[in-house]
Coordinates of C-alpha atoms in Angstrom, one line a residue:
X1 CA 11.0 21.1 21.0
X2 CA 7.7 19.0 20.6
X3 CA 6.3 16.9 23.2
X4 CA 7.6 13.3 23.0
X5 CA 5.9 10.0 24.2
X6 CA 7.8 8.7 26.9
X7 CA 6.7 5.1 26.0
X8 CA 9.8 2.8 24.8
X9 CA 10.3 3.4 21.4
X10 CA 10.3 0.0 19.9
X11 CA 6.8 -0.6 22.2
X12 CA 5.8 1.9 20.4
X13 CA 6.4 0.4 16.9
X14 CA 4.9 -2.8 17.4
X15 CA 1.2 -1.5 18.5
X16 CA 1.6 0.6 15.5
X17 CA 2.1 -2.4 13.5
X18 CA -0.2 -4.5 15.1
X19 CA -2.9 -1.7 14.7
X20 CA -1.9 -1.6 10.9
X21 CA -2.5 -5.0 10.0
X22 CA -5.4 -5.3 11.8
X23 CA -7.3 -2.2 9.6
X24 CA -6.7 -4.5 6.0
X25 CA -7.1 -1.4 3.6
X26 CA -6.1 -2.3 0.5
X27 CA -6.7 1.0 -1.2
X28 CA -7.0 4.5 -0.8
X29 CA -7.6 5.6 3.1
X30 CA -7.5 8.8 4.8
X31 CA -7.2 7.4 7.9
X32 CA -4.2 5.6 7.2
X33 CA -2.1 8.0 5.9
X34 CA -2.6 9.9 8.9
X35 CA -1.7 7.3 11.1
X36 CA 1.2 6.6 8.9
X37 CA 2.3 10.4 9.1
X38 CA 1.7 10.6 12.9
X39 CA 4.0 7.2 13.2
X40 CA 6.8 8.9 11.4
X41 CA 6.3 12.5 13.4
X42 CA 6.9 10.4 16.3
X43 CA 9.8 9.0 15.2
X44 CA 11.5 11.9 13.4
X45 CA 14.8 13.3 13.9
X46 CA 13.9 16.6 12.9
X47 CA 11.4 18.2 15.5
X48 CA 10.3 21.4 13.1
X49 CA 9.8 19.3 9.8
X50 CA 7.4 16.7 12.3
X51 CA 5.9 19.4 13.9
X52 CA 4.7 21.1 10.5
X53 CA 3.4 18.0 8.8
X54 CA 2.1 16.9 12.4
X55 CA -0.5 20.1 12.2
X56 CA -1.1 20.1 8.4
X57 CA -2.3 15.8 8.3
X58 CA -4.1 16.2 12.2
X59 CA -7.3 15.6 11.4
X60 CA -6.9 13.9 8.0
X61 CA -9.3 11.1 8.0
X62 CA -12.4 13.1 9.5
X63 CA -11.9 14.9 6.4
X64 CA -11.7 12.6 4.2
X65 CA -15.1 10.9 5.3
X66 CA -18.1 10.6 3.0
X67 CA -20.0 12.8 4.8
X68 CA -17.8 15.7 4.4
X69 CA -18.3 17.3 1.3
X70 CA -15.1 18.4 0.7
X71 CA -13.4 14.9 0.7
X72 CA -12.2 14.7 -2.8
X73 CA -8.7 14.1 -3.2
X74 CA -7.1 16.5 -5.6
X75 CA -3.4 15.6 -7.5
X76 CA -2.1 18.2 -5.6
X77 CA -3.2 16.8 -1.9
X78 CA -1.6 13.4 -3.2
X79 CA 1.3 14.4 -4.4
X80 CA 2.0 16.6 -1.5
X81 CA 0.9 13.0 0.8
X82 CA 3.9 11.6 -0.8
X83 CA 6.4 14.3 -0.5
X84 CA 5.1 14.4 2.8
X85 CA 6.2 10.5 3.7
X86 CA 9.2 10.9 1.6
X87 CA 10.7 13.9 3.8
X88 CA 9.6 12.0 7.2
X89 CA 10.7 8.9 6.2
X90 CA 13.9 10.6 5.6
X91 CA 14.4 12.1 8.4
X92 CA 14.0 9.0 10.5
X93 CA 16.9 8.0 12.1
X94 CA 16.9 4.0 11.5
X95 CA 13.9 3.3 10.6
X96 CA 11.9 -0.6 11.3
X97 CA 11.5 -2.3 8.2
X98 CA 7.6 -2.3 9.1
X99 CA 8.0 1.5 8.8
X100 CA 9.9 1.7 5.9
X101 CA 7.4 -0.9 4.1
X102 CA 4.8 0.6 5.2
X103 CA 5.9 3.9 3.6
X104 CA 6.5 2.2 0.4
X105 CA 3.1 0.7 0.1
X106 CA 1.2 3.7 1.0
X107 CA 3.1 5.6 -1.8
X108 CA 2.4 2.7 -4.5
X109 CA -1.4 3.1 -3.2
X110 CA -1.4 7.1 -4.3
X111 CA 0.3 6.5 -7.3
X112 CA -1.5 4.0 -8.5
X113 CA -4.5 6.7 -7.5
X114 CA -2.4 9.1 -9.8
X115 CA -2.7 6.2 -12.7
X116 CA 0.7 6.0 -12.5
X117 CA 0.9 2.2 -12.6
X118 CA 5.0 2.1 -13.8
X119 CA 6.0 4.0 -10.2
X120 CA 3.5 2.1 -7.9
X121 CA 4.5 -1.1 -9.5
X122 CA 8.2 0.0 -8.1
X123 CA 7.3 1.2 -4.9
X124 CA 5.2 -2.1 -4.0
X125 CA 8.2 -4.0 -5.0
X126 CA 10.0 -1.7 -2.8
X127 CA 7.6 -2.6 0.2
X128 CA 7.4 -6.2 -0.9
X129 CA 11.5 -7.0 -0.4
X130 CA 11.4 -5.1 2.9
X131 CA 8.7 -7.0 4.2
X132 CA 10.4 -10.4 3.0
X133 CA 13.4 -9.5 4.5
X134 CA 12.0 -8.9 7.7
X135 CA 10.8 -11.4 10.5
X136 CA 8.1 -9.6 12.1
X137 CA 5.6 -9.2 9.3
X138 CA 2.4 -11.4 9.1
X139 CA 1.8 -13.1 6.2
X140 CA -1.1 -11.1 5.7
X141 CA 0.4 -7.7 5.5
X142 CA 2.6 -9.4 3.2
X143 CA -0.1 -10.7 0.8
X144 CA -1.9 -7.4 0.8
X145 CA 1.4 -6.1 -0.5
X146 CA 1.4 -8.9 -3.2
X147 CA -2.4 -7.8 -4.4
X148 CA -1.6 -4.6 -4.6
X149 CA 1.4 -5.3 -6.7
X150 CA -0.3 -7.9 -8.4
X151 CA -3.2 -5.2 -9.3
X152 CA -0.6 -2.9 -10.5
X153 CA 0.6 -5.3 -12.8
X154 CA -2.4 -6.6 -14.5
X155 CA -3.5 -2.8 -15.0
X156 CA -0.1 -3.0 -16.8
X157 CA -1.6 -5.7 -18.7
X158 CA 1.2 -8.2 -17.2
X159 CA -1.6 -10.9 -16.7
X160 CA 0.6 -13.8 -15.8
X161 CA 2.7 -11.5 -13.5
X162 CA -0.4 -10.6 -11.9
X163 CA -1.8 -14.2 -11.8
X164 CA 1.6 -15.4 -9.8
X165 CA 1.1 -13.0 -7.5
X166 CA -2.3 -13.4 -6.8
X167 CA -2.0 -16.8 -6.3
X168 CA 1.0 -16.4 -3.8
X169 CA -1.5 -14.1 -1.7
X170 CA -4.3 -15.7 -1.2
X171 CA -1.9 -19.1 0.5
X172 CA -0.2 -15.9 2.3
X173 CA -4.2 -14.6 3.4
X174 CA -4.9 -18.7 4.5
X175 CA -1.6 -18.8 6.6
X176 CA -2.6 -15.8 8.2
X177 CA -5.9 -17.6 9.1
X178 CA -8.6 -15.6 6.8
X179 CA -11.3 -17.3 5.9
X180 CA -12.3 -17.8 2.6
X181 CA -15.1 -15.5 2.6
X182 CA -12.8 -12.3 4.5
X183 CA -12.9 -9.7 1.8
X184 CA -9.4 -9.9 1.1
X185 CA -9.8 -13.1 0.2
X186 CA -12.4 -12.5 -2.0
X187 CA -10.9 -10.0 -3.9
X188 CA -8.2 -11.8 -4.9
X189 CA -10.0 -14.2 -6.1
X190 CA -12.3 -12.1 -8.3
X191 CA -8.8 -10.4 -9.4
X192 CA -7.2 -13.8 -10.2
X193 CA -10.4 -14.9 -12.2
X194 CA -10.5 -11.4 -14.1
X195 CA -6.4 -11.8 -15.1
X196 CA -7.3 -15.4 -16.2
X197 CA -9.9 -14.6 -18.5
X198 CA -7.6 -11.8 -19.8
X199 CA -4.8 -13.8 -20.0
X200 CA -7.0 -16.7 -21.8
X201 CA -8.3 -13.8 -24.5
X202 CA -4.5 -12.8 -24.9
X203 CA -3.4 -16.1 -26.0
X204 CA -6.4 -17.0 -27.9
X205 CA -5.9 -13.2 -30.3
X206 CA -2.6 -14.5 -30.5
X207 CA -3.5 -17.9 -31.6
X208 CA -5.3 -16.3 -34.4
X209 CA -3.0 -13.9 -35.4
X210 CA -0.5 -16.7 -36.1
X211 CA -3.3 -18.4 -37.9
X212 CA -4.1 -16.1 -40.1
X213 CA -0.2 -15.6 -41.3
X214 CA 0.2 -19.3 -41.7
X215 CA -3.0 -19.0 -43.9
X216 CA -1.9 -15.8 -46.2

């Protein structure tokens, strides 16, 4: 049997939380997922399955740091991140929403790594109803979740999907008390800009198209 924490479970759960929104990575980070993966270790029901995936992530993010020349993330190690969430997650006997979002989001951030834009747009949407549905999340955990959705659309091309969302962030970043220079502030704001200006080329090639039908 592996050595549990002793700590109160739902204690727990909120420093992990609080920890998590406190780190505002919107993208790719080694450190996270092994956060993430220790977090559902702890709370796994099955002590061999959290024991394996407990020693194979240990260590993750040191890794995965710049310096370290073997830091590149292969389709293989992503893949086997999100099989590796996917069997913990399952294995946790009711999980907190904030867990179960969490999870979500972390697997929309590799596929949309994996340029698979159709799944991550699904599992942010996943995240993104958890999160709504729950009381405890900030509203700024809940707008990164609407960027990164928001980013998946638009590199769907769904510009005004992306624009809606985007917009619904950044009030989400303010009521959480960024500034408007915090970074993820800013990047939304480039984003919205960049999906306006697409959105704006979209309807004016369309504009033409019409023209020139109504003219032949």
């Amino acid at each position: 049997m592996l050595n549990r924490s002793t700590s109160n479970p739902s204690t727990r759960r909120i420093r992990r939380r609080s920890s998590n929104e406190r780190t505002y990575k919107l993208d790719l980070d080694a450190n996270h997922i092994e956060s993430l993966i220790r977090w559902l270790c702890e709370e796994s029901s099955d002590d061999f399955l959290a024991k394996a995936y407990r020693q194979r992530y240990q260590g993750l993010g040191e890794r995965q740091q710049p310096h370290n020349q073997n830091n590149t993330w292969t389709q293989e190690d992503l893949c086997d991140v999100i099989s590796a969430i996917q069997a913990l997650l399952s294995s946790v006997t009711n999980p907190p929403s904030s867990m179960v979002a969490e999870a979500h989001s972390t697997i929309g951030i590799i596929h949309q790594r994996l340029n698979q834009d159709a799944r991550a747009t699904q599992s942010f949407m996943q995240a993104l109803w958890v999160q709504a549905s729950s009381d405890d999340v900030s509203p700024i955990t809940i707008g990164m979740t609407k960027t990164r959705l928001a980013l998946a659309y638009g590199r769907k091309g769904e510009s005004q999907k992306a624009i809606s969302l985007l917009e619904k962030a950044i009030q989400d970043f303010r009521e959480g008390g960024l500034s408007e220079e915090h970074e993820l502030v800013t990047r939304a704001k480039e984003a919205l800009h960049a999906f306006h200006l697409a959105e704006t080329a979209r309807r004016n090639r369309s504009n033409s198209r019409r023209i020139s039908q109504g003219a032949a």
